[in-house]
Amino acid sequence: MRASVLLTLALLTTGLTGRCTAGEPGPAEPAANPLAATVALGRLLVEQTSTHPLTRDYVGAALNCTSCHLDNGTHPTAASFLDVATAYPAWAGREGRVITLEDRILNCFMRSCNGTRPPQGSEPAVAIAAYITSLSTGRPIKMNAESPHGPRRVPPLAIDPATADPAAGAKLYADRCGDCHATDGNGTADGPPVWGPRSFNMGAGLSHVEHLAAWLKLAMPLDDATLTDREALDIAAYVNSHPRPEFVIEEHLPPDAKLGVYNGKR
Ligand code: HEC
Ligand code: HEC
């Protein structure tokens, strides 16, 4: 009985569909989805930031976004991009403004990537924002009134940063980090620079010992993040005892006319 009802319905539906479309233009061919293509471009750009033609001119460091946002930002804790878009627009004390996710992304080019802020509305800005937003699909919006961070932000370590011992950090660095990042900090084929001219600048979050320590604990050594709070803090103090590029904001902002573009059709 039930099966026969279903069969009747199926026949009806087929019949109806046939009648409606007969002699009329059919539904448009499912075109390649431009939004999905933009998300895919953003994913590529966070991985190839320093080499891709759309972003390389905006990057000064030998770093990509994914040098710190591990696994294309899908690492659950180490500067994760998961759920991040739910927090924006957010209050940013550093900027003294409420900022958008796009602002946050562009500021990372100036600071963590020691480069120049790409124009708002430019192709890389929109693509990276689309990719990061796609990683919050289905998550409830909860704009952050305290700071520009998503719900998975790196938690501070429960250790007093004033107790850091860079000499102990030097030994640990040689044991646990030097093979990949080089004893002179300039990086190797197995790991990017962690200080020196091709590293992130003094405006980056990781230039603060306590932020670097908290991130290291979740992220490094790569695939073996087993440092204790004490070890992470000592190593962070050692790494950040070395010089890296200064941050003078005027040197990282393009001329006013290039801060944003109208990116629609005219
Ligand atoms: C040198 C390391 C480093 C690089 C390179 C870097 N970032 Fe970040 N970024 C961080 C850290 C650390 C945070 C703070 C994460 C936290 O507290 O959870 C952060 C925060 C962010 C946030 C805010 C996350 C949130 O919770 O709201 C966004 C968005 C972001 N970065 C995007 C980018 C993009 C896009 C790039 C490349 C253009 C980039 N970052 C390059 C280290 C880096
Ligand atoms: C097996 C090699 C390896 C080891 C060991 C290792 N790293 Fe990394 N590290 C990497 C790679 C590779 C990246 C970039 C992540 C990516 O591209 O996926 C990275 C990223 C980083 C970054 C952020 C990007 C940058 O270069 O500023 C810092 C800081 C860092 N590592 C510090 C350390 C410290 C400190 C240690 C020791 C506790 C350590 N790493 C151990 C391979 C390693």
JSON list of C-alpha atoms and ligand atoms in Angstrom, two decimals, residues 47 62-72 112 172-181 185 187-195 198-200 206 212 215-216 219-224 227 231-232 235-236 239-240 244, ligand 2:
[
{"chain": "A", "resi": 47, "resn": "GLU", "atom": "CA", "xyz": [49.46, 28.15, 2.15]},
{"chain": "A", "resi": 62, "resn": "ALA", "atom": "CA", "xyz": [59.91, 33.94, 4.45]},
{"chain": "A", "resi": 63, "resn": "LEU", "atom": "CA", "xyz": [56.58, 32.86, 5.95]},
{"chain": "A", "resi": 64, "resn": "ASN", "atom": "CA", "xyz": [53.12, 31.83, 4.84]},
{"chain": "A", "resi": 65, "resn": "CYS", "atom": "CA", "xyz": [49.98, 32.20, 6.94]},
{"chain": "A", "resi": 66, "resn": "THR", "atom": "CA", "xyz": [50.14, 28.45, 7.47]},
{"chain": "A", "resi": 67, "resn": "SER", "atom": "CA", "xyz": [53.65, 28.67, 8.96]},
{"chain": "A", "resi": 68, "resn": "CYS", "atom": "CA", "xyz": [51.80, 29.56, 12.18]},
{"chain": "A", "resi": 69, "resn": "HIS", "atom": "CA", "xyz": [48.18, 28.66, 11.37]},
{"chain": "A", "resi": 70, "resn": "LEU", "atom": "CA", "xyz": [49.05, 24.97, 11.09]},
{"chain": "A", "resi": 71, "resn": "ASP", "atom": "CA", "xyz": [47.29, 22.51, 8.79]},
{"chain": "A", "resi": 72, "resn": "ASN", "atom": "CA", "xyz": [45.82, 25.34, 6.70]},
{"chain": "A", "resi": 112, "resn": "SER", "atom": "CA", "xyz": [53.27, 38.50, 11.18]},
{"chain": "A", "resi": 172, "resn": "LEU", "atom": "CA", "xyz": [66.45, 23.35, 24.74]},
{"chain": "A", "resi": 173, "resn": "TYR", "atom": "CA", "xyz": [66.41, 25.18, 21.39]},
{"chain": "A", "resi": 174, "resn": "ALA", "atom": "CA", "xyz": [69.60, 23.36, 20.30]},
{"chain": "A", "resi": 175, "resn": "ASP", "atom": "CA", "xyz": [68.03, 20.02, 21.28]},
{"chain": "A", "resi": 176, "resn": "ARG", "atom": "CA", "xyz": [64.48, 20.41, 20.10]},
{"chain": "A", "resi": 177, "resn": "CYS", "atom": "CA", "xyz": [64.36, 23.15, 17.44]},
{"chain": "A", "resi": 178, "resn": "GLY", "atom": "CA", "xyz": [67.74, 23.79, 15.83]},
{"chain": "A", "resi": 179, "resn": "ASP", "atom": "CA", "xyz": [67.60, 20.87, 13.37]},
{"chain": "A", "resi": 180, "resn": "CYS", "atom": "CA", "xyz": [64.65, 22.42, 11.55]},
{"chain": "A", "resi": 181, "resn": "HIS", "atom": "CA", "xyz": [65.04, 26.16, 12.26]},
{"chain": "A", "resi": 185, "resn": "GLY", "atom": "CA", "xyz": [67.48, 31.01, 13.61]},
{"chain": "A", "resi": 187, "resn": "GLY", "atom": "CA", "xyz": [65.56, 28.46, 9.05]},
{"chain": "A", "resi": 188, "resn": "THR", "atom": "CA", "xyz": [66.32, 25.39, 6.92]},
{"chain": "A", "resi": 189, "resn": "ALA", "atom": "CA", "xyz": [64.44, 23.45, 4.25]},
{"chain": "A", "resi": 190, "resn": "ASP", "atom": "CA", "xyz": [62.59, 21.80, 7.17]},
{"chain": "A", "resi": 191, "resn": "GLY", "atom": "CA", "xyz": [61.43, 24.93, 8.99]},
{"chain": "A", "resi": 192, "resn": "PRO", "atom": "CA", "xyz": [61.07, 28.68, 8.40]},
{"chain": "A", "resi": 193, "resn": "PRO", "atom": "CA", "xyz": [63.18, 31.40, 10.08]},
{"chain": "A", "resi": 194, "resn": "VAL", "atom": "CA", "xyz": [62.30, 32.15, 13.71]},
{"chain": "A", "resi": 195, "resn": "TRP", "atom": "CA", "xyz": [64.36, 35.32, 14.07]},
{"chain": "A", "resi": 198, "resn": "ARG", "atom": "CA", "xyz": [63.24, 37.05, 7.12]},
{"chain": "A", "resi": 199, "resn": "SER", "atom": "CA", "xyz": [61.20, 36.43, 10.26]},
{"chain": "A", "resi": 200, "resn": "PHE", "atom": "CA", "xyz": [58.00, 38.08, 11.58]},
{"chain": "A", "resi": 206, "resn": "LEU", "atom": "CA", "xyz": [54.58, 36.10, 18.48]},
{"chain": "A", "resi": 212, "resn": "LEU", "atom": "CA", "xyz": [55.14, 32.81, 21.55]},
{"chain": "A", "resi": 215, "resn": "TRP", "atom": "CA", "xyz": [51.68, 29.03, 20.79]},
{"chain": "A", "resi": 216, "resn": "LEU", "atom": "CA", "xyz": [54.85, 26.87, 20.99]},
{"chain": "A", "resi": 219, "resn": "ALA", "atom": "CA", "xyz": [52.45, 23.74, 17.96]},
{"chain": "A", "resi": 220, "resn": "MET", "atom": "CA", "xyz": [56.15, 22.87, 18.29]},
{"chain": "A", "resi": 221, "resn": "PRO", "atom": "CA", "xyz": [58.22, 20.77, 17.80]},
{"chain": "A", "resi": 222, "resn": "LEU", "atom": "CA", "xyz": [56.13, 20.12, 14.71]},
{"chain": "A", "resi": 223, "resn": "ASP", "atom": "CA", "xyz": [54.04, 16.94, 15.09]},
{"chain": "A", "resi": 224, "resn": "ASP", "atom": "CA", "xyz": [55.49, 16.42, 18.57]},
{"chain": "A", "resi": 227, "resn": "LEU", "atom": "CA", "xyz": [56.88, 21.05, 25.70]},
{"chain": "A", "resi": 231, "resn": "GLU", "atom": "CA", "xyz": [60.23, 24.70, 28.51]},
{"chain": "A", "resi": 232, "resn": "ALA", "atom": "CA", "xyz": [57.95, 26.66, 26.19]},
{"chain": "A", "resi": 235, "resn": "ILE", "atom": "CA", "xyz": [62.59, 28.66, 24.61]},
{"chain": "A", "resi": 236, "resn": "ALA", "atom": "CA", "xyz": [60.33, 31.60, 23.71]},
{"chain": "A", "resi": 239, "resn": "VAL", "atom": "CA", "xyz": [64.09, 32.89, 20.50]},
{"chain": "A", "resi": 240, "resn": "ASN", "atom": "CA", "xyz": [62.83, 36.43, 21.14]},
{"chain": "A", "resi": 244, "resn": "ARG", "atom": "CA", "xyz": [63.99, 40.70, 14.14]},
{"chain": "B", "resi": 2, "resn": "HEC", "atom": "C1", "xyz": [60.65, 18.72, 12.44]},
{"chain": "B", "resi": 2, "resn": "HEC", "atom": "C2", "xyz": [61.00, 20.11, 12.17]},
{"chain": "B", "resi": 2, "resn": "HEC", "atom": "C3", "xyz": [60.64, 21.12, 13.22]},
{"chain": "B", "resi": 2, "resn": "HEC", "atom": "C4", "xyz": [61.00, 21.14, 14.55]},
{"chain": "B", "resi": 2, "resn": "HEC", "atom": "C5", "xyz": [61.82, 20.11, 15.31]},
{"chain": "B", "resi": 2, "resn": "HEC", "atom": "C6", "xyz": [60.50, 22.40, 15.08]},
{"chain": "B", "resi": 2, "resn": "HEC", "atom": "N1", "xyz": [59.85, 23.08, 14.10]},
{"chain": "B", "resi": 2, "resn": "HEC", "atom": "FE1", "xyz": [59.02, 24.93, 14.29]},
{"chain": "B", "resi": 2, "resn": "HEC", "atom": "N2", "xyz": [58.25, 24.76, 12.43]},
{"chain": "B", "resi": 2, "resn": "HEC", "atom": "C7", "xyz": [58.51, 23.75, 11.55]},
{"chain": "B", "resi": 2, "resn": "HEC", "atom": "C8", "xyz": [57.75, 23.98, 10.34]},
{"chain": "B", "resi": 2, "resn": "HEC", "atom": "C9", "xyz": [57.78, 23.10, 9.09]},
{"chain": "B", "resi": 2, "resn": "HEC", "atom": "C10", "xyz": [57.02, 25.15, 10.55]},
{"chain": "B", "resi": 2, "resn": "HEC", "atom": "C11", "xyz": [56.01, 25.77, 9.59]},
{"chain": "B", "resi": 2, "resn": "HEC", "atom": "C12", "xyz": [54.71, 25.01, 9.69]},
{"chain": "B", "resi": 2, "resn": "HEC", "atom": "C13", "xyz": [54.15, 24.61, 8.38]},
{"chain": "B", "resi": 2, "resn": "HEC", "atom": "O1", "xyz": [54.55, 25.17, 7.34]},
{"chain": "B", "resi": 2, "resn": "HEC", "atom": "O2", "xyz": [53.31, 23.69, 8.39]},
{"chain": "B", "resi": 2, "resn": "HEC", "atom": "C14", "xyz": [57.38, 25.64, 11.86]},
{"chain": "B", "resi": 2, "resn": "HEC", "atom": "C15", "xyz": [56.91, 26.82, 12.41]},
{"chain": "B", "resi": 2, "resn": "HEC", "atom": "C16", "xyz": [57.46, 27.42, 13.53]},
{"chain": "B", "resi": 2, "resn": "HEC", "atom": "C17", "xyz": [57.21, 28.77, 13.97]},
{"chain": "B", "resi": 2, "resn": "HEC", "atom": "C18", "xyz": [56.27, 29.77, 13.31]},
{"chain": "B", "resi": 2, "resn": "HEC", "atom": "C19", "xyz": [56.80, 30.26, 12.00]},
{"chain": "B", "resi": 2, "resn": "HEC", "atom": "C20", "xyz": [58.12, 30.95, 12.16]},
{"chain": "B", "resi": 2, "resn": "HEC", "atom": "O3", "xyz": [59.10, 30.39, 11.62]},
{"chain": "B", "resi": 2, "resn": "HEC", "atom": "O4", "xyz": [58.22, 31.97, 12.85]},
{"chain": "B", "resi": 2, "resn": "HEC", "atom": "C21", "xyz": [57.95, 28.97, 15.09]},
{"chain": "B", "resi": 2, "resn": "HEC", "atom": "C22", "xyz": [58.05, 30.24, 15.90]},
{"chain": "B", "resi": 2, "resn": "HEC", "atom": "C23", "xyz": [58.62, 27.74, 15.39]},
{"chain": "B", "resi": 2, "resn": "HEC", "atom": "N3", "xyz": [58.30, 26.80, 14.41]},
{"chain": "B", "resi": 2, "resn": "HEC", "atom": "C24", "xyz": [59.46, 27.53, 16.46]},
{"chain": "B", "resi": 2, "resn": "HEC", "atom": "C25", "xyz": [59.95, 26.28, 16.82]},
{"chain": "B", "resi": 2, "resn": "HEC", "atom": "C26", "xyz": [60.62, 26.00, 18.07]},
{"chain": "B", "resi": 2, "resn": "HEC", "atom": "C27", "xyz": [60.93, 27.03, 19.12]},
{"chain": "B", "resi": 2, "resn": "HEC", "atom": "C28", "xyz": [60.90, 24.68, 18.07]},
{"chain": "B", "resi": 2, "resn": "HEC", "atom": "C29", "xyz": [61.52, 23.87, 19.18]},
{"chain": "B", "resi": 2, "resn": "HEC", "atom": "C30", "xyz": [60.72, 23.76, 20.37]},
{"chain": "B", "resi": 2, "resn": "HEC", "atom": "C31", "xyz": [60.47, 24.12, 16.80]},
{"chain": "B", "resi": 2, "resn": "HEC", "atom": "N4", "xyz": [59.88, 25.13, 16.07]},
{"chain": "B", "resi": 2, "resn": "HEC", "atom": "C32", "xyz": [60.68, 22.83, 16.38]},
{"chain": "B", "resi": 2, "resn": "HEC", "atom": "C33", "xyz": [59.35, 22.69, 11.75]},
{"chain": "B", "resi": 2, "resn": "HEC", "atom": "C34", "xyz": [59.90, 22.35, 12.97]}
]
